[in-house]
JSON list of C-alpha atoms and ligand atoms in Angstrom, two decimals:
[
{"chain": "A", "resi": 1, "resn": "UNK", "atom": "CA", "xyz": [0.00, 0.00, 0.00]},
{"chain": "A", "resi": 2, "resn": "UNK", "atom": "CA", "xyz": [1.05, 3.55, -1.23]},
{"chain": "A", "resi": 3, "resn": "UNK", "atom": "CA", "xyz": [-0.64, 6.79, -0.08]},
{"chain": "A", "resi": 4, "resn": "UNK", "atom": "CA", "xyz": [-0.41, 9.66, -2.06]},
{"chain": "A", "resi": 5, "resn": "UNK", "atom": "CA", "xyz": [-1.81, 13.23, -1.04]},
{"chain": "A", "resi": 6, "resn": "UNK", "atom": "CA", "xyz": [-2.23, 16.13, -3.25]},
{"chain": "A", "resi": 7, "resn": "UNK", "atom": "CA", "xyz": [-0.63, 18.78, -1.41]},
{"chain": "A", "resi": 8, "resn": "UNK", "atom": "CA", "xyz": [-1.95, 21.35, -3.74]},
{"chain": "A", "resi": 9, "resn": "UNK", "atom": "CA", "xyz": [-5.29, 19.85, -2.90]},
{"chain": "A", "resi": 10, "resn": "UNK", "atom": "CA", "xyz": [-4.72, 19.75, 0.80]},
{"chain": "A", "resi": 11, "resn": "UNK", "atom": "CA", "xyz": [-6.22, 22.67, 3.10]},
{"chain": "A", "resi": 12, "resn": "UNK", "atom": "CA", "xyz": [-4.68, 21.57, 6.51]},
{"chain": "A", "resi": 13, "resn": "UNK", "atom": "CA", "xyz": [-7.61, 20.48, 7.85]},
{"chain": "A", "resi": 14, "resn": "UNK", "atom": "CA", "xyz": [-6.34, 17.54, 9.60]},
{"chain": "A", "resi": 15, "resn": "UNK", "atom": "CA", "xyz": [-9.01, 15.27, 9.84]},
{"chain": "A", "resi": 16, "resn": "UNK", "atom": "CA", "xyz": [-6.47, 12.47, 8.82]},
{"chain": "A", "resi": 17, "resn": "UNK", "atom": "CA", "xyz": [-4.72, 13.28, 11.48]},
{"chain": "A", "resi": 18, "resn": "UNK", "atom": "CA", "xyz": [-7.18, 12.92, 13.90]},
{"chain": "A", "resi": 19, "resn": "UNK", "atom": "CA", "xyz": [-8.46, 9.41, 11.97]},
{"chain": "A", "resi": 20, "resn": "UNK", "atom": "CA", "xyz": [-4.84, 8.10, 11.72]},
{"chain": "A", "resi": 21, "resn": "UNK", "atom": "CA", "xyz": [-2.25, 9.47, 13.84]},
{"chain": "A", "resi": 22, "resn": "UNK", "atom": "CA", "xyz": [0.09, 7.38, 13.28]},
{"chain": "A", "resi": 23, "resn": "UNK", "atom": "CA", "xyz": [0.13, 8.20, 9.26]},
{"chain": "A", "resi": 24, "resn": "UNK", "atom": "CA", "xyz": [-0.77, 11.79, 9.46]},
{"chain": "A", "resi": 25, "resn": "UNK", "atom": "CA", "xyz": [0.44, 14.61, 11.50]},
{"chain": "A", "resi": 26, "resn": "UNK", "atom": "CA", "xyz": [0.39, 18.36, 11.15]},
{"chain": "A", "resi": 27, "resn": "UNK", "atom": "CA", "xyz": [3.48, 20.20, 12.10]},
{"chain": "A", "resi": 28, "resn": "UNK", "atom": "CA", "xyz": [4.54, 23.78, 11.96]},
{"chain": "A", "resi": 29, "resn": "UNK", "atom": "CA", "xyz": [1.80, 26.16, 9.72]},
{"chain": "A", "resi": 30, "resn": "UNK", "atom": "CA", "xyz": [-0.25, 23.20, 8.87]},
{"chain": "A", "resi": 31, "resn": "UNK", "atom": "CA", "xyz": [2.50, 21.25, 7.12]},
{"chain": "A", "resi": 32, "resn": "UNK", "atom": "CA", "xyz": [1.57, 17.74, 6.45]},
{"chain": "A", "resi": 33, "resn": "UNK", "atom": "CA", "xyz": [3.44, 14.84, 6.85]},
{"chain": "A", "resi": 34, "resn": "UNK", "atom": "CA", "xyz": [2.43, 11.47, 6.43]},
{"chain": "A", "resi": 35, "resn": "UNK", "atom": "CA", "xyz": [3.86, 8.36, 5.64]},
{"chain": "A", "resi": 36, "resn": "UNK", "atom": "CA", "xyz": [3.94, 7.33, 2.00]},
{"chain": "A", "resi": 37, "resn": "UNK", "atom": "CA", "xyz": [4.27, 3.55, 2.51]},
{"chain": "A", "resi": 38, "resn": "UNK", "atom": "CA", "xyz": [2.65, 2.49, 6.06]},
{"chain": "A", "resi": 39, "resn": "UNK", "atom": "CA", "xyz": [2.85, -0.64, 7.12]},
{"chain": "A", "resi": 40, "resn": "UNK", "atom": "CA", "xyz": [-0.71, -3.20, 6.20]},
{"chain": "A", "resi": 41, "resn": "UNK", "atom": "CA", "xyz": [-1.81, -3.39, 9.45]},
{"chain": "A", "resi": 42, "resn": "UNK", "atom": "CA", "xyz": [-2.43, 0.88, 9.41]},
{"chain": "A", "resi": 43, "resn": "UNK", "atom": "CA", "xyz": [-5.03, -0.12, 6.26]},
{"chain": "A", "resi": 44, "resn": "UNK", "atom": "CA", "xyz": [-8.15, 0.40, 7.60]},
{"chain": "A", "resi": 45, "resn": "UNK", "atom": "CA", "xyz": [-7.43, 4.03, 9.75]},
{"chain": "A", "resi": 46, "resn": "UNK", "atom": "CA", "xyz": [-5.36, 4.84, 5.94]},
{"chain": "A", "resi": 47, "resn": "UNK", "atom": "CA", "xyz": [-8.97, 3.93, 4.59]},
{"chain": "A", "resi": 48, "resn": "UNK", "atom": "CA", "xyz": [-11.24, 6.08, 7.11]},
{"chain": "A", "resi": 49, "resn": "UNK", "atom": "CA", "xyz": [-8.70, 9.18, 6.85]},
{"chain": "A", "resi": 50, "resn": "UNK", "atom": "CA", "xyz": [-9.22, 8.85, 2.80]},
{"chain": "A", "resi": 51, "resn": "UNK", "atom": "CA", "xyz": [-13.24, 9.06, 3.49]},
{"chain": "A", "resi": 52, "resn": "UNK", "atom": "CA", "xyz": [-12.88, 11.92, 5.60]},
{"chain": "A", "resi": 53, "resn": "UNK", "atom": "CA", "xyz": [-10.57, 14.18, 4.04]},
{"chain": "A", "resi": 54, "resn": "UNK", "atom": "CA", "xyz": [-12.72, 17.27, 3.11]},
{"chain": "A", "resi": 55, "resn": "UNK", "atom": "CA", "xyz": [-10.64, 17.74, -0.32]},
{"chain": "A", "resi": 56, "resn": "UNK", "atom": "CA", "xyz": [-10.32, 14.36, -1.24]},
{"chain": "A", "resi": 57, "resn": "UNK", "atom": "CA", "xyz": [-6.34, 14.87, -1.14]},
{"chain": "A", "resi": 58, "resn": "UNK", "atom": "CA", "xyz": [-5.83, 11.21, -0.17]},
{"chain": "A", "resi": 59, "resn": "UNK", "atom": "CA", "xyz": [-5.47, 8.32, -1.86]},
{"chain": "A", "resi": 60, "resn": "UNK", "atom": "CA", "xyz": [-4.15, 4.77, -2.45]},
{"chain": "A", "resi": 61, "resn": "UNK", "atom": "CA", "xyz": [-2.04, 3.00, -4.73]},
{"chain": "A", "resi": 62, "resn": "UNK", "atom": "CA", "xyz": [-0.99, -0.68, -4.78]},
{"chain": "A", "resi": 63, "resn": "UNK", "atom": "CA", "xyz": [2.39, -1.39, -3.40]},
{"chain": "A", "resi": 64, "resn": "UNK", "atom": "CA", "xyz": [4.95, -3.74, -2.97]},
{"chain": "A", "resi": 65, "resn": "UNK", "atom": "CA", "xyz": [3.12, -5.55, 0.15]},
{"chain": "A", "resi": 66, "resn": "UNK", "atom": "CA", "xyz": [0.07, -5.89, -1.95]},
{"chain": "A", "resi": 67, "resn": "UNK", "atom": "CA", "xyz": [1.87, -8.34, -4.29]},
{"chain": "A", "resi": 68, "resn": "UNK", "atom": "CA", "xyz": [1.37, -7.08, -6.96]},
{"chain": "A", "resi": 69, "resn": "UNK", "atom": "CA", "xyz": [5.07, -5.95, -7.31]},
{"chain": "A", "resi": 70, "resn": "UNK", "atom": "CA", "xyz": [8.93, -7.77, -7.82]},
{"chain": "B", "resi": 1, "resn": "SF4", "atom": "S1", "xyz": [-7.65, 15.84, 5.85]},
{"chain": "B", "resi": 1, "resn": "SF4", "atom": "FE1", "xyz": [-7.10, 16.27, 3.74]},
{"chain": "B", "resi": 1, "resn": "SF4", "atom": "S2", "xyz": [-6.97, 18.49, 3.66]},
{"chain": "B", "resi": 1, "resn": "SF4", "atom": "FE2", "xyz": [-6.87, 17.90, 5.79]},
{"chain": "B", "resi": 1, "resn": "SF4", "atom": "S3", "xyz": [-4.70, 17.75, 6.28]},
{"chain": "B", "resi": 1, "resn": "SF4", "atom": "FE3", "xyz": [-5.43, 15.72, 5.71]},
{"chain": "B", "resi": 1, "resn": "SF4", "atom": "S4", "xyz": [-4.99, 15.58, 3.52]},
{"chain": "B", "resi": 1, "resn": "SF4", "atom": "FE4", "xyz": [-4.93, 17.73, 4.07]}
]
């Protein structure tokens, strides 16, 4: 799993951080930093902070963990 935001699309709202603190946090003049390649277990917080990101900035790609790469 791969996340992706669109930091031109992102407002600093930080509703993913509240959803998934461990993949999302806010630092400085709402500067976001997140994790681009979380561990599977983090999946279904990832998930929940996609649904309620006001902007739709967030979003998932397949990654090596998924299988589907060498
Ligand atoms: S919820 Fe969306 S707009 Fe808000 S900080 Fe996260 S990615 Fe950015």
């Amino acid at each position: 799993m791969r996340v992706v935001v669109d930091l031109n699309r992102c407002q600093g709202y930080a509703q993913c951080c509240y959803t998934a603190p461990d993949a999302f946090a806010i630092r400085g003049h709402e500067i976001l930093f997140y994790d681009p390649a979380p561990p599977a277990e983090r999946r279904g917080a990832i998930e929940r902070a996609v649904q309620a990101c006001p902007v739709r900035a967030i979003s998932l790609q397949a990654g090596p963990d998924d299988g589907d790469l060498p």
